[in-house]
Amino acid sequence: MKTTERKISIGNKNVFQSEPFEPASNFFSGFVGRESELRMIIAAWISGDYSLPMSPLLIGEPGVGKNRLIYERAQKTGSQLYIFQGHEDVTAEDLACSVRFSDQSANVMDYMLSPLVTAMYNGGICFIDEIGKIRPRALALLVSVLDERRYIDSTLLGERIHAHPGFRFVAATNTNDINLLPEFILSRMRPQIDIGYPAKSEIDNIIRNQCTGMKKEVDHLIDLFWALWEEHTNTFGNIAPRDAIYLFGLASKLSAYDTAGGDGAYMAAKAYNSYQIPKELSHTGIRPAHLESAFHKLFTDRATKTG
Ligand SMILES: Nc1ncnc2c1ncn2[C@@H]1O[C@H](COP(=O)(O)OP(=O)(O)OP(=O)(O)O)[C@@H](O)[C@H]1O
Ligand SMILES: [Mg+2]
């Protein structure tokens, strides 16, 4: 992956670029499935002299894997990935450029290019997460980026920035927020790709990849998990990968707590890294009681309290 100089010059101004995101592989277990969704994203991004790349919109429930799909895609192509987190207070100019107090005594203010403009400038991928949370007023600046113009006007910089030919755009929204997106954005964001819950067998593989230190026992735990899930939700499936990962993650921490000697080891420890779990104990030694306890904590406790 090529590295970029953070400070560049646009017009006669020195500006700082946003930093690309590089996922830390130790926190991500193997990627499972999603071939047809990936195929659709790749196809949408194909372009040529007479054909512009399209800008897909990923739509799905929380935790189904919208971000992860884009991380996989960016990693495969070696493209730099710039993420813009959408929220209610984003302004049109935040999408292009902002200013901050400078740390250098010679300057009062520094110009900061947004992740979107940094990706346009370098030919990277811009991923706007939670785009449905951004107000239509702010999104108006995106229109010229997404159609044949492929440029953005920054009032603060007083410049028009044209997209590098390698620039690609994708955004994601939770299913509930799709209706908040204005038509002028929805009509330019195609294809719209639904990211559903993975099949049961894919969830099983996500769990197996997470618990690589466990051999046959993991299959019994997976069976136990589905039995608990079915009893709790009356469905067999329909779980987001994040929920499955958190469940086995908490079970593994409960197991590590017991293995380390419980209260004595962890409660008395004061060092800042005293909660460290050794690699060989990570996601191993989970017993059914740990899984049950984690399941009740994550799924049934609150349901009982609120329901
Ligand atoms: N296909 C997959 N294979 C392996 N792990 C996955 C897969 N899909 C998602 N995950 C894992 O599930 C977790 C949640 O995924 P992610 O953050 O991408 O969901 P999301 O749809 O962006 O959620 P949100 O709507 O809350 O932002 C992450 O830890 C991710 O690595
Ligand atoms: Mg996300």
CSV table of C-alpha atoms and ligand atoms in Angstrom, one decimal:
chain,number,residue,atom,x,y,z
A,1,MET,CA,0.0,0.0,0.0
A,2,LYS,CA,1.5,3.3,-1.0
A,3,THR,CA,2.0,5.9,1.7
A,4,THR,CA,1.0,9.5,1.1
A,5,GLU,CA,2.6,12.7,2.4
A,6,ARG,CA,0.1,14.3,4.8
A,7,LYS,CA,1.0,17.9,3.9
A,8,ILE,CA,0.3,18.9,0.4
A,9,SER,CA,-0.2,22.1,-1.5
A,10,ILE,CA,-3.5,23.0,-3.3
A,11,GLY,CA,-3.7,26.3,-5.1
A,12,ASN,CA,-1.2,28.4,-3.0
A,13,LYS,CA,-2.3,26.8,0.3
A,14,ASN,CA,-0.7,24.1,2.4
A,15,VAL,CA,-3.3,21.6,3.5
A,16,PHE,CA,-3.2,18.4,5.6
A,17,GLN,CA,-4.8,15.3,4.2
A,18,SER,CA,-6.9,12.8,6.2
A,19,GLU,CA,-5.3,9.6,7.3
A,20,PRO,CA,-6.2,6.4,5.6
A,21,PHE,CA,-7.6,3.5,7.7
A,22,GLU,CA,-5.7,0.2,7.8
A,23,PRO,CA,-7.5,-2.5,9.7
A,24,ALA,CA,-5.3,-4.2,12.4
A,25,SER,CA,-5.5,-7.9,11.3
A,26,ASN,CA,-5.2,-9.3,14.8
A,27,PHE,CA,-8.7,-8.0,15.6
A,28,PHE,CA,-10.3,-9.4,12.5
A,29,SER,CA,-10.8,-13.2,12.1
A,30,GLY,CA,-11.1,-14.7,8.6
A,31,PHE,CA,-13.7,-13.2,6.3
A,32,VAL,CA,-16.6,-15.5,5.4
A,33,GLY,CA,-19.0,-15.5,2.5
A,34,ARG,CA,-20.5,-12.4,0.9
A,35,GLU,CA,-19.2,-13.3,-2.6
A,36,SER,CA,-22.3,-12.0,-4.4
A,37,GLU,CA,-22.2,-8.6,-2.5
A,38,LEU,CA,-18.4,-8.2,-3.2
A,39,ARG,CA,-19.0,-9.1,-6.9
A,40,MET,CA,-21.6,-6.4,-7.1
A,41,ILE,CA,-19.3,-3.8,-5.6
A,42,ILE,CA,-16.4,-4.7,-7.9
A,43,ALA,CA,-18.7,-4.6,-10.9
A,44,ALA,CA,-20.0,-1.2,-9.9
A,45,TRP,CA,-16.5,0.2,-9.7
A,46,ILE,CA,-15.4,-0.9,-13.1
A,47,SER,CA,-14.8,2.1,-15.3
A,48,GLY,CA,-13.2,3.1,-18.6
A,49,ASP,CA,-12.8,6.1,-21.0
A,50,TYR,CA,-16.5,5.9,-21.8
A,51,SER,CA,-17.9,4.5,-18.5
A,52,LEU,CA,-17.9,6.1,-15.1
A,53,PRO,CA,-17.6,4.1,-11.9
A,54,MET,CA,-20.8,3.8,-10.0
A,55,SER,CA,-21.2,4.5,-6.3
A,56,PRO,CA,-22.9,1.7,-4.4
A,57,LEU,CA,-24.9,2.1,-1.2
A,58,LEU,CA,-24.8,-0.7,1.3
A,59,ILE,CA,-28.0,-1.1,3.3
A,60,GLY,CA,-28.3,-3.4,6.4
A,61,GLU,CA,-29.0,-3.9,10.0
A,62,PRO,CA,-26.4,-3.0,12.6
A,63,GLY,CA,-23.4,-5.4,12.8
A,64,VAL,CA,-24.1,-7.4,9.6
A,65,GLY,CA,-20.8,-6.5,8.1
A,66,LYS,CA,-21.1,-3.4,5.9
A,67,ASN,CA,-17.8,-1.9,7.1
A,68,ARG,CA,-16.0,-5.3,6.9
A,69,LEU,CA,-17.0,-5.8,3.3
A,70,ILE,CA,-15.3,-2.5,2.4
A,71,TYR,CA,-12.2,-3.3,4.5
A,72,GLU,CA,-11.9,-6.6,2.6
A,73,ARG,CA,-12.3,-4.9,-0.8
A,74,ALA,CA,-9.8,-2.1,0.0
A,75,GLN,CA,-7.3,-4.7,1.3
A,76,LYS,CA,-7.6,-6.9,-1.8
A,77,THR,CA,-6.9,-4.0,-4.2
A,78,GLY,CA,-4.3,-2.3,-2.0
A,79,SER,CA,-6.2,0.9,-2.3
A,80,GLN,CA,-6.1,3.4,0.5
A,81,LEU,CA,-9.4,3.6,2.3
A,82,TYR,CA,-10.6,6.9,3.8
A,83,ILE,CA,-13.6,6.7,6.1
A,84,PHE,CA,-16.0,9.5,6.9
A,85,GLN,CA,-18.3,8.9,9.8
A,86,GLY,CA,-21.7,10.4,9.2
A,87,HIS,CA,-23.7,12.1,12.0
A,88,GLU,CA,-26.4,14.8,12.4
A,89,ASP,CA,-23.9,17.7,12.9
A,90,VAL,CA,-22.0,17.2,9.7
A,91,THR,CA,-22.0,20.4,7.6
A,92,ALA,CA,-21.5,20.6,3.8
A,93,GLU,CA,-18.0,22.1,4.4
A,94,ASP,CA,-17.0,19.2,6.7
A,95,LEU,CA,-17.4,17.0,3.7
A,96,ALA,CA,-14.8,19.0,1.9
A,97,CYS,CA,-12.4,20.8,4.2
A,98,SER,CA,-12.2,22.2,7.7
A,99,VAL,CA,-9.7,24.3,9.7
A,100,ARG,CA,-8.1,23.7,13.1
A,101,PHE,CA,-5.7,25.6,15.3
A,102,SER,CA,-2.2,24.9,14.1
A,103,ASP,CA,0.5,23.2,16.2
A,104,GLN,CA,3.2,25.2,14.3
A,105,SER,CA,4.0,28.6,15.6
A,106,ALA,CA,4.4,30.0,12.1
A,107,ASN,CA,0.7,29.3,11.3
A,108,VAL,CA,-2.5,30.3,13.1
A,109,MET,CA,-4.8,27.8,11.4
A,110,ASP,CA,-4.3,24.6,9.3
A,111,TYR,CA,-6.5,23.5,6.5
A,112,MET,CA,-7.6,19.8,6.9
A,113,LEU,CA,-8.9,18.0,3.9
A,114,SER,CA,-11.8,15.6,4.6
A,115,PRO,CA,-11.5,11.9,4.0
A,116,LEU,CA,-13.7,12.4,0.9
A,117,VAL,CA,-11.4,15.0,-0.7
A,118,THR,CA,-8.3,13.1,0.3
A,119,ALA,CA,-9.6,10.0,-1.5
A,120,MET,CA,-10.5,12.2,-4.5
A,121,TYR,CA,-7.1,13.8,-4.6
A,122,ASN,CA,-5.1,10.5,-4.3
A,123,GLY,CA,-7.4,8.1,-6.1
A,124,GLY,CA,-8.4,6.1,-3.0
A,125,ILE,CA,-11.7,4.7,-1.8
A,126,CYS,CA,-14.0,7.0,0.2
A,127,PHE,CA,-16.4,5.2,2.5
A,128,ILE,CA,-19.1,7.3,4.1
A,129,ASP,CA,-20.5,5.3,7.0
A,130,GLU,CA,-24.0,6.1,8.4
A,131,ILE,CA,-24.7,8.4,5.4
A,132,GLY,CA,-28.4,8.4,6.4
A,133,LYS,CA,-27.5,10.4,9.6
A,134,ILE,CA,-26.1,13.3,7.5
A,135,ARG,CA,-28.7,16.1,6.9
A,136,PRO,CA,-29.7,16.7,3.3
A,137,ARG,CA,-28.4,20.2,3.4
A,138,ALA,CA,-24.9,18.9,3.9
A,139,LEU,CA,-25.2,16.1,1.4
A,140,ALA,CA,-25.9,18.6,-1.4
A,141,LEU,CA,-22.1,19.0,-1.8
A,142,LEU,CA,-21.8,15.3,-2.8
A,143,VAL,CA,-24.0,15.7,-5.8
A,144,SER,CA,-21.2,16.9,-8.2
A,145,VAL,CA,-18.9,14.2,-6.8
A,146,LEU,CA,-21.3,11.4,-7.7
A,147,ASP,CA,-22.3,12.4,-11.2
A,148,GLU,CA,-20.3,13.0,-14.4
A,149,ARG,CA,-18.7,16.2,-12.9
A,150,ARG,CA,-16.6,14.2,-10.4
A,151,TYR,CA,-15.5,17.4,-8.6
A,152,ILE,CA,-16.2,19.1,-5.3
A,153,ASP,CA,-16.1,22.8,-4.5
A,154,SER,CA,-14.6,23.9,-1.2
A,155,THR,CA,-15.6,27.4,-0.1
A,156,LEU,CA,-13.0,27.4,2.6
A,157,LEU,CA,-10.2,26.5,0.2
A,158,GLY,CA,-11.7,28.5,-2.6
A,159,GLU,CA,-10.8,25.6,-4.9
A,160,ARG,CA,-12.5,23.0,-7.0
A,161,ILE,CA,-11.0,19.6,-6.6
A,162,HIS,CA,-11.4,17.1,-9.4
A,163,ALA,CA,-11.4,13.4,-8.6
A,164,HIS,CA,-8.3,11.3,-9.6
A,165,PRO,CA,-9.4,8.5,-12.1
A,166,GLY,CA,-8.8,5.9,-9.4
A,167,PHE,CA,-11.2,7.5,-6.9
A,168,ARG,CA,-14.1,5.2,-5.9
A,169,PHE,CA,-17.0,6.0,-3.6
A,170,VAL,CA,-19.2,3.8,-1.4
A,171,ALA,CA,-21.5,4.5,1.5
A,172,ALA,CA,-23.5,2.5,4.1
A,173,THR,CA,-26.6,3.1,6.0
A,174,ASN,CA,-28.6,1.2,8.5
A,175,THR,CA,-31.9,0.0,7.2
A,176,ASN,CA,-33.9,2.3,9.5
A,177,ASP,CA,-32.2,5.5,8.1
A,178,ILE,CA,-32.7,4.8,4.4
A,179,ASN,CA,-35.8,6.9,4.3
A,180,LEU,CA,-33.9,9.9,5.6
A,181,LEU,CA,-31.7,10.1,2.5
A,182,PRO,CA,-32.9,12.7,-0.1
A,183,GLU,CA,-33.8,11.6,-3.6
A,184,PHE,CA,-30.9,13.5,-5.2
A,185,ILE,CA,-28.5,11.2,-3.3
A,186,LEU,CA,-30.5,8.0,-3.6
A,187,SER,CA,-30.8,8.4,-7.3
A,188,ARG,CA,-27.0,8.8,-7.7
A,189,MET,CA,-26.1,6.0,-5.3
A,190,ARG,CA,-26.4,2.8,-7.3
A,191,PRO,CA,-26.5,-0.1,-7.0
A,192,GLN,CA,-28.2,-0.3,-3.7
A,193,ILE,CA,-26.9,-3.5,-2.1
A,194,ASP,CA,-28.8,-5.2,0.7
A,195,ILE,CA,-26.5,-6.8,3.3
A,196,GLY,CA,-28.7,-9.4,5.0
A,197,TYR,CA,-28.0,-11.7,7.9
A,198,PRO,CA,-25.4,-14.4,6.9
A,199,ALA,CA,-26.6,-18.0,6.6
A,200,LYS,CA,-26.3,-20.2,9.7
A,201,SER,CA,-23.4,-22.1,8.2
A,202,GLU,CA,-21.5,-18.8,7.7
A,203,ILE,CA,-22.1,-17.7,11.3
A,204,ASP,CA,-20.7,-21.1,12.3
A,205,ASN,CA,-17.6,-20.5,10.3
A,206,ILE,CA,-17.2,-17.0,11.7
A,207,ILE,CA,-17.3,-18.5,15.2
A,208,ARG,CA,-14.8,-21.3,14.2
A,209,ASN,CA,-12.4,-18.7,12.8
A,210,GLN,CA,-12.7,-16.7,16.0
A,211,CYS,CA,-12.0,-19.8,18.2
A,212,THR,CA,-9.2,-21.4,16.2
A,213,GLY,CA,-7.5,-22.5,19.5
A,214,MET,CA,-10.5,-24.8,20.2
A,215,LYS,CA,-10.9,-28.0,18.2
A,216,LYS,CA,-14.0,-30.3,18.5
A,217,GLU,CA,-15.4,-28.6,21.6
A,218,VAL,CA,-16.3,-25.5,19.5
A,219,ASP,CA,-18.9,-27.5,17.6
A,220,HIS,CA,-20.7,-28.4,20.8
A,221,LEU,CA,-20.6,-24.8,21.8
A,222,ILE,CA,-22.1,-23.7,18.5
A,223,ASP,CA,-24.9,-26.2,18.9
A,224,LEU,CA,-25.6,-24.9,22.4
A,225,PHE,CA,-25.5,-21.3,21.1
A,226,TRP,CA,-28.1,-22.1,18.4
A,227,ALA,CA,-30.3,-23.8,20.9
A,228,LEU,CA,-30.2,-20.8,23.2
A,229,TRP,CA,-30.7,-18.4,20.2
A,230,GLU,CA,-33.7,-20.4,19.0
A,231,GLU,CA,-35.3,-20.5,22.4
A,232,HIS,CA,-34.7,-16.7,22.8
A,233,THR,CA,-35.8,-15.5,19.4
A,234,ASN,CA,-37.9,-18.3,18.0
A,235,THR,CA,-35.8,-18.1,14.8
A,236,PHE,CA,-33.0,-20.3,13.6
A,237,GLY,CA,-30.5,-17.8,12.2
A,238,ASN,CA,-31.0,-14.0,11.7
A,239,ILE,CA,-28.1,-13.0,13.9
A,240,ALA,CA,-25.6,-10.3,13.0
A,241,PRO,CA,-21.9,-11.5,12.9
A,242,ARG,CA,-21.1,-8.8,15.5
A,243,ASP,CA,-23.5,-10.3,18.0
A,244,ALA,CA,-22.1,-13.8,17.5
A,245,ILE,CA,-18.5,-12.4,17.8
A,246,TYR,CA,-19.3,-10.5,21.0
A,247,LEU,CA,-21.0,-13.6,22.5
A,248,PHE,CA,-18.0,-15.9,22.0
A,249,GLY,CA,-15.7,-13.0,22.9
A,250,LEU,CA,-17.4,-12.5,26.3
A,251,ALA,CA,-17.5,-16.3,26.9
A,252,SER,CA,-13.8,-16.5,26.2
A,253,LYS,CA,-13.1,-13.6,28.6
A,254,LEU,CA,-15.1,-15.3,31.3
A,255,SER,CA,-13.1,-18.5,30.6
A,256,ALA,CA,-9.8,-16.6,30.8
A,257,TYR,CA,-10.9,-15.1,34.1
A,258,ASP,CA,-11.5,-18.5,35.6
A,259,THR,CA,-8.3,-20.0,34.1
A,260,ALA,CA,-6.2,-17.2,35.5
A,261,GLY,CA,-7.5,-17.9,39.0
A,262,GLY,CA,-10.5,-15.6,39.1
A,263,ASP,CA,-10.7,-12.7,41.5
A,264,GLY,CA,-7.3,-13.3,43.0
A,265,ALA,CA,-5.5,-12.7,39.8
A,266,TYR,CA,-7.5,-10.0,38.1
A,267,MET,CA,-9.1,-8.0,40.9
A,268,ALA,CA,-5.8,-7.6,42.8
A,269,ALA,CA,-3.9,-6.5,39.7
A,270,LYS,CA,-3.2,-2.8,39.4
A,271,ALA,CA,-0.9,-2.5,36.4
A,272,TYR,CA,-2.4,-0.8,33.3
A,273,ASN,CA,-2.1,-4.0,31.3
A,274,SER,CA,-3.3,-6.3,34.0
A,275,TYR,CA,-6.3,-7.2,32.0
A,276,GLN,CA,-4.2,-8.7,29.2
A,277,ILE,CA,-5.2,-12.1,28.0
A,278,PRO,CA,-2.2,-14.2,26.7
A,279,LYS,CA,-2.5,-15.2,23.1
A,280,GLU,CA,-2.7,-18.9,23.9
A,281,LEU,CA,-5.7,-18.3,26.2
A,282,SER,CA,-7.6,-16.1,23.8
A,283,HIS,CA,-10.8,-17.9,22.7
A,284,THR,CA,-9.9,-21.2,24.2
A,285,GLY,CA,-11.2,-23.2,27.2
A,286,ILE,CA,-14.7,-21.9,26.9
A,287,ARG,CA,-17.1,-24.2,28.7
A,288,PRO,CA,-20.9,-24.4,28.2
A,289,ALA,CA,-21.4,-22.5,31.5
A,290,HIS,CA,-19.3,-19.6,30.2
A,291,LEU,CA,-21.3,-19.5,27.0
A,292,GLU,CA,-24.6,-19.6,28.8
A,293,SER,CA,-23.6,-16.9,31.2
A,294,ALA,CA,-22.4,-14.6,28.3
A,295,PHE,CA,-25.6,-15.3,26.3
A,296,HIS,CA,-27.8,-14.3,29.2
A,297,LYS,CA,-25.7,-11.2,29.8
A,298,LEU,CA,-25.8,-10.1,26.2
A,299,PHE,CA,-29.3,-11.1,25.0
A,300,THR,CA,-31.7,-12.1,27.7
A,301,ASP,CA,-30.8,-9.8,30.7
A,302,ARG,CA,-31.9,-6.6,29.1
A,303,ALA,CA,-34.8,-8.1,27.3
A,304,THR,CA,-36.2,-9.3,30.7
A,305,LYS,CA,-35.4,-5.9,32.3
A,306,THR,CA,-37.0,-3.8,29.5
A,307,GLY,CA,-39.7,-6.2,28.5
B,1,LIG,N1,-18.4,-11.9,6.5
B,1,LIG,C1,-17.8,-11.8,7.6
B,1,LIG,N2,-16.8,-12.6,8.0
B,1,LIG,C2,-16.2,-12.5,9.2
B,1,LIG,N3,-16.5,-11.5,10.1
B,1,LIG,C3,-17.4,-10.6,9.8
B,1,LIG,C4,-18.2,-10.7,8.5
B,1,LIG,N4,-19.1,-9.7,8.5
B,1,LIG,C5,-18.9,-9.0,9.6
B,1,LIG,N5,-17.9,-9.6,10.4
B,1,LIG,C6,-17.5,-9.0,11.7
B,1,LIG,O1,-18.7,-8.6,12.4
B,1,LIG,C7,-18.4,-7.4,13.1
B,1,LIG,C8,-19.4,-6.3,12.7
B,1,LIG,O2,-19.2,-6.0,11.3
B,1,LIG,P1,-19.3,-4.5,10.8
B,1,LIG,O3,-18.7,-3.5,11.8
B,1,LIG,O4,-18.7,-4.5,9.4
B,1,LIG,O5,-20.9,-4.3,10.7
B,1,LIG,P2,-21.7,-3.1,10.2
B,1,LIG,O6,-22.8,-3.6,9.3
B,1,LIG,O7,-20.8,-2.0,9.6
B,1,LIG,O8,-22.4,-2.5,11.5
B,1,LIG,P3,-23.0,-1.1,11.9
B,1,LIG,O9,-24.3,-0.9,11.2
B,1,LIG,O10,-23.2,-1.1,13.4
B,1,LIG,O11,-21.9,-0.1,11.6
B,1,LIG,C9,-17.0,-7.0,12.8
B,1,LIG,O12,-16.2,-7.5,13.9
B,1,LIG,C10,-16.7,-7.8,11.5
B,1,LIG,O13,-15.3,-8.1,11.4
B,2,MG,MG,-20.6,0.0,10.2
